[in-house]
Short mmCIF file of C-alpha atoms in Angstrom, two decimals:
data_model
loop_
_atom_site.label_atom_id
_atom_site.label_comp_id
_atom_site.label_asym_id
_atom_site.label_seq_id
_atom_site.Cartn_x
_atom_site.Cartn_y
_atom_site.Cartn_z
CA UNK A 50 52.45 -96.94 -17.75
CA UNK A 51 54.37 -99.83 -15.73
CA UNK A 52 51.69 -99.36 -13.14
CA UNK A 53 49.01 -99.96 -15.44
CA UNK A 54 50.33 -102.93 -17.24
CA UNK A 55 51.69 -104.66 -13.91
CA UNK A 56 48.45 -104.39 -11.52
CA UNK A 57 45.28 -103.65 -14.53
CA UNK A 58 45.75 -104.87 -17.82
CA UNK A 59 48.70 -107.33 -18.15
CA UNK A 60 48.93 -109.35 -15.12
CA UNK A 61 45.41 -109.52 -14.13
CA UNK A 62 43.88 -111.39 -16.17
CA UNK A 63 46.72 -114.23 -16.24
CA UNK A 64 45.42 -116.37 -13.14
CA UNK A 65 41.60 -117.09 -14.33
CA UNK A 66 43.09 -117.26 -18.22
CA UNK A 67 44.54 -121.10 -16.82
CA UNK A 68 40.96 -121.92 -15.68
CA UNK A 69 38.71 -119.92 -18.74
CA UNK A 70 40.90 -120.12 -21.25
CA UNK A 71 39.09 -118.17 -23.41
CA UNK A 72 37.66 -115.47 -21.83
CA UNK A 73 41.32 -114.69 -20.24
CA UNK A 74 43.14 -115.16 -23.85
CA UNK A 75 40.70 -112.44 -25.27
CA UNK A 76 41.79 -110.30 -22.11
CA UNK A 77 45.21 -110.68 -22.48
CA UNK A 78 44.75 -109.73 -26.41
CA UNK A 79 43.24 -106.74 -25.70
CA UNK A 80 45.70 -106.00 -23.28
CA UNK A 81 48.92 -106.86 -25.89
CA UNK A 82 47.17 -104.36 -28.37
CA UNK A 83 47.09 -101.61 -25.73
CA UNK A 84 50.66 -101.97 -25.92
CA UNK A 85 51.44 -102.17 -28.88
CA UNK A 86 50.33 -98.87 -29.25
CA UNK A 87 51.60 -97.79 -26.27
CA UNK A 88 55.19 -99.34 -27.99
CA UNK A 89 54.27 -97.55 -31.26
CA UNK A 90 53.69 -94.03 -29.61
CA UNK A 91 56.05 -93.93 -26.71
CA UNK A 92 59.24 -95.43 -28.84
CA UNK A 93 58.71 -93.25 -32.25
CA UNK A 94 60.04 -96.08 -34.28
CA UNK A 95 63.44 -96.69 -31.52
CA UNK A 96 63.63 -100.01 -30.35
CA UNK A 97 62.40 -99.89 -26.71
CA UNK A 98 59.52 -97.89 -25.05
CA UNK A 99 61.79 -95.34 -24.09
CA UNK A 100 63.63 -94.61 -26.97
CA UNK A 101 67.17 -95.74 -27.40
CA UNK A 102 68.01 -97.59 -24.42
CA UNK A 103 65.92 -100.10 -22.06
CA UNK A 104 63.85 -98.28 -19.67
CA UNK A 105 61.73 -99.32 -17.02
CA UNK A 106 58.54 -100.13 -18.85
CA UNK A 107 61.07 -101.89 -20.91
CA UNK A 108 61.59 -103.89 -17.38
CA UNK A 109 58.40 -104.10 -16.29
CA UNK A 110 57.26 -106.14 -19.74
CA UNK A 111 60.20 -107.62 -19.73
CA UNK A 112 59.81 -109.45 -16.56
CA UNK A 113 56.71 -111.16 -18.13
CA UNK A 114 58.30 -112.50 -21.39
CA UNK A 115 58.38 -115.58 -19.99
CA UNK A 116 55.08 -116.08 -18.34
CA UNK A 117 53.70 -115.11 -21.72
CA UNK A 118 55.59 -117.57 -23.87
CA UNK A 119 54.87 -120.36 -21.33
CA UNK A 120 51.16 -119.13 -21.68
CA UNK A 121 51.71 -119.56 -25.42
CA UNK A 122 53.15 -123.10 -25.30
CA UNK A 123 50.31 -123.85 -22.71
CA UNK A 124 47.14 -122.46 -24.58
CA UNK A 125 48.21 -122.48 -28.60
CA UNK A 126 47.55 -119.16 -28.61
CA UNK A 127 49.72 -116.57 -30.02
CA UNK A 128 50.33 -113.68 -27.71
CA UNK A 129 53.02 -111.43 -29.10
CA UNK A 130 52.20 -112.37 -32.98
CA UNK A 131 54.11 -110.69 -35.15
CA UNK A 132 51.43 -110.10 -37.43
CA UNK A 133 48.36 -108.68 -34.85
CA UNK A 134 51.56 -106.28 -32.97
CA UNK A 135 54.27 -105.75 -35.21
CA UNK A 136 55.88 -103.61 -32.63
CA UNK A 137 55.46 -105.78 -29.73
CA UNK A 138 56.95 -108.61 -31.17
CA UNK A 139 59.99 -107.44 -32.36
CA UNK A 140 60.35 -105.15 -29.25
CA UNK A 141 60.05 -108.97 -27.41
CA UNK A 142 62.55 -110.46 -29.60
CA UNK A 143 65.37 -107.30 -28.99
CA UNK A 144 64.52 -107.67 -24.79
CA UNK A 145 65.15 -111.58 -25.09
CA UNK A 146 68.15 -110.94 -26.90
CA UNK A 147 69.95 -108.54 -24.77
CA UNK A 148 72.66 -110.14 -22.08
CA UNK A 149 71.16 -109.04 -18.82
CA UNK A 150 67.47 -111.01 -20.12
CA UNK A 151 69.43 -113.71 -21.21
CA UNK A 152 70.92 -113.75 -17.91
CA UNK A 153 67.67 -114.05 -15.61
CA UNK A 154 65.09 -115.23 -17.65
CA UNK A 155 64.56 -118.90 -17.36
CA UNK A 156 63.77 -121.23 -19.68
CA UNK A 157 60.61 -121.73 -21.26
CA UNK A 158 60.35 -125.10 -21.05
CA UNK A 159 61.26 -125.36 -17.44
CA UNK A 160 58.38 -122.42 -16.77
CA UNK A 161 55.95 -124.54 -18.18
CA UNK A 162 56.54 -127.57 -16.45
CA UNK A 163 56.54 -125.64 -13.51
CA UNK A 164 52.83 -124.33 -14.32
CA UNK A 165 51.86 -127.52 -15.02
CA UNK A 166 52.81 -128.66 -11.53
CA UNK A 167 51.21 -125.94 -10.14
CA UNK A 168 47.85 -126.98 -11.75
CA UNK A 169 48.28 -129.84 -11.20
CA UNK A 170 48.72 -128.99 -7.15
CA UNK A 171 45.54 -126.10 -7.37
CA UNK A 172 43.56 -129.05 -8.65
CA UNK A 173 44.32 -131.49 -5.64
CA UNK A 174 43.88 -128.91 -3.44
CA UNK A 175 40.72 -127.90 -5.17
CA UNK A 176 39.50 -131.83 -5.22
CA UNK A 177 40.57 -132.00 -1.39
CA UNK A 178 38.80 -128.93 0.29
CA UNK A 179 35.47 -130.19 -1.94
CA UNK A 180 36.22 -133.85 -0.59
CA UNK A 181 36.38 -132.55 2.87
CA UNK A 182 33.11 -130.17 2.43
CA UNK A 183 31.09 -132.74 1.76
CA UNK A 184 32.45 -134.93 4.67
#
């Protein structure tokens, strides 16, 4: 499962969602609902995948809280919405919450000024290697 969601159906689709916003947003959905059934099935109504405790596709998820909330504040699009995955959200809430997240996850605000320099960098880079193509 933390394979899967790490190098298919999570993380993929990320990159090109900054570039085609929409066709990576409807990825990503489609991605958030195969979790959230995932959630639903593997946790049988306990508050992380695994049950009781945080496990490691608890981790795995967890490590990309933060990407996906900058995404949010980034694209106006609701990733983890409480209504669409129920499960997901509230499982999203309880990871934030615990000490260890609070710990290492940054703020979202700083991740998304951070992407936006990044962009901002891909897109001179992008303007200079065309510049230079053509000269």
């Amino acid at each position: 499962m933390a394979d899967y969601m790490h190098a298919v159906q999570f993380v993929a689709p990320w990159t090109p969602m900054f570039k085609g916003k929409t066709e990576g947003i409807k990825q990503i959905l489609v991605a958030v609902e195969t979790l959230e059934g995932a959630l639903k099935g593997c946790s049988k109504g306990k508050p992380f995948f695994g049950g009781d405790t945080v496990g490691l596709v608890d981790i795995t998820l967890g490590a990309h809280i933060l990407g996906v909330r900058a995404t949010e504040v980034l694209t106006g699009a609701k990733i983890f919405d409480a209504a669409m995955t129920p499960f997901l959200a509230s499982w999203a809430e309880r990871f934030g919450e615990l000490d260890a997240a609070k710990k290492v996850l940054p703020d979202v605000n700083g991740m998304v000024e951070y992407i936006k320099r990044r962009q901002a960098q891909w897109a001179a880079a992008g303007a200079a290697a065309a510049a230079a193509s053509k000269g």
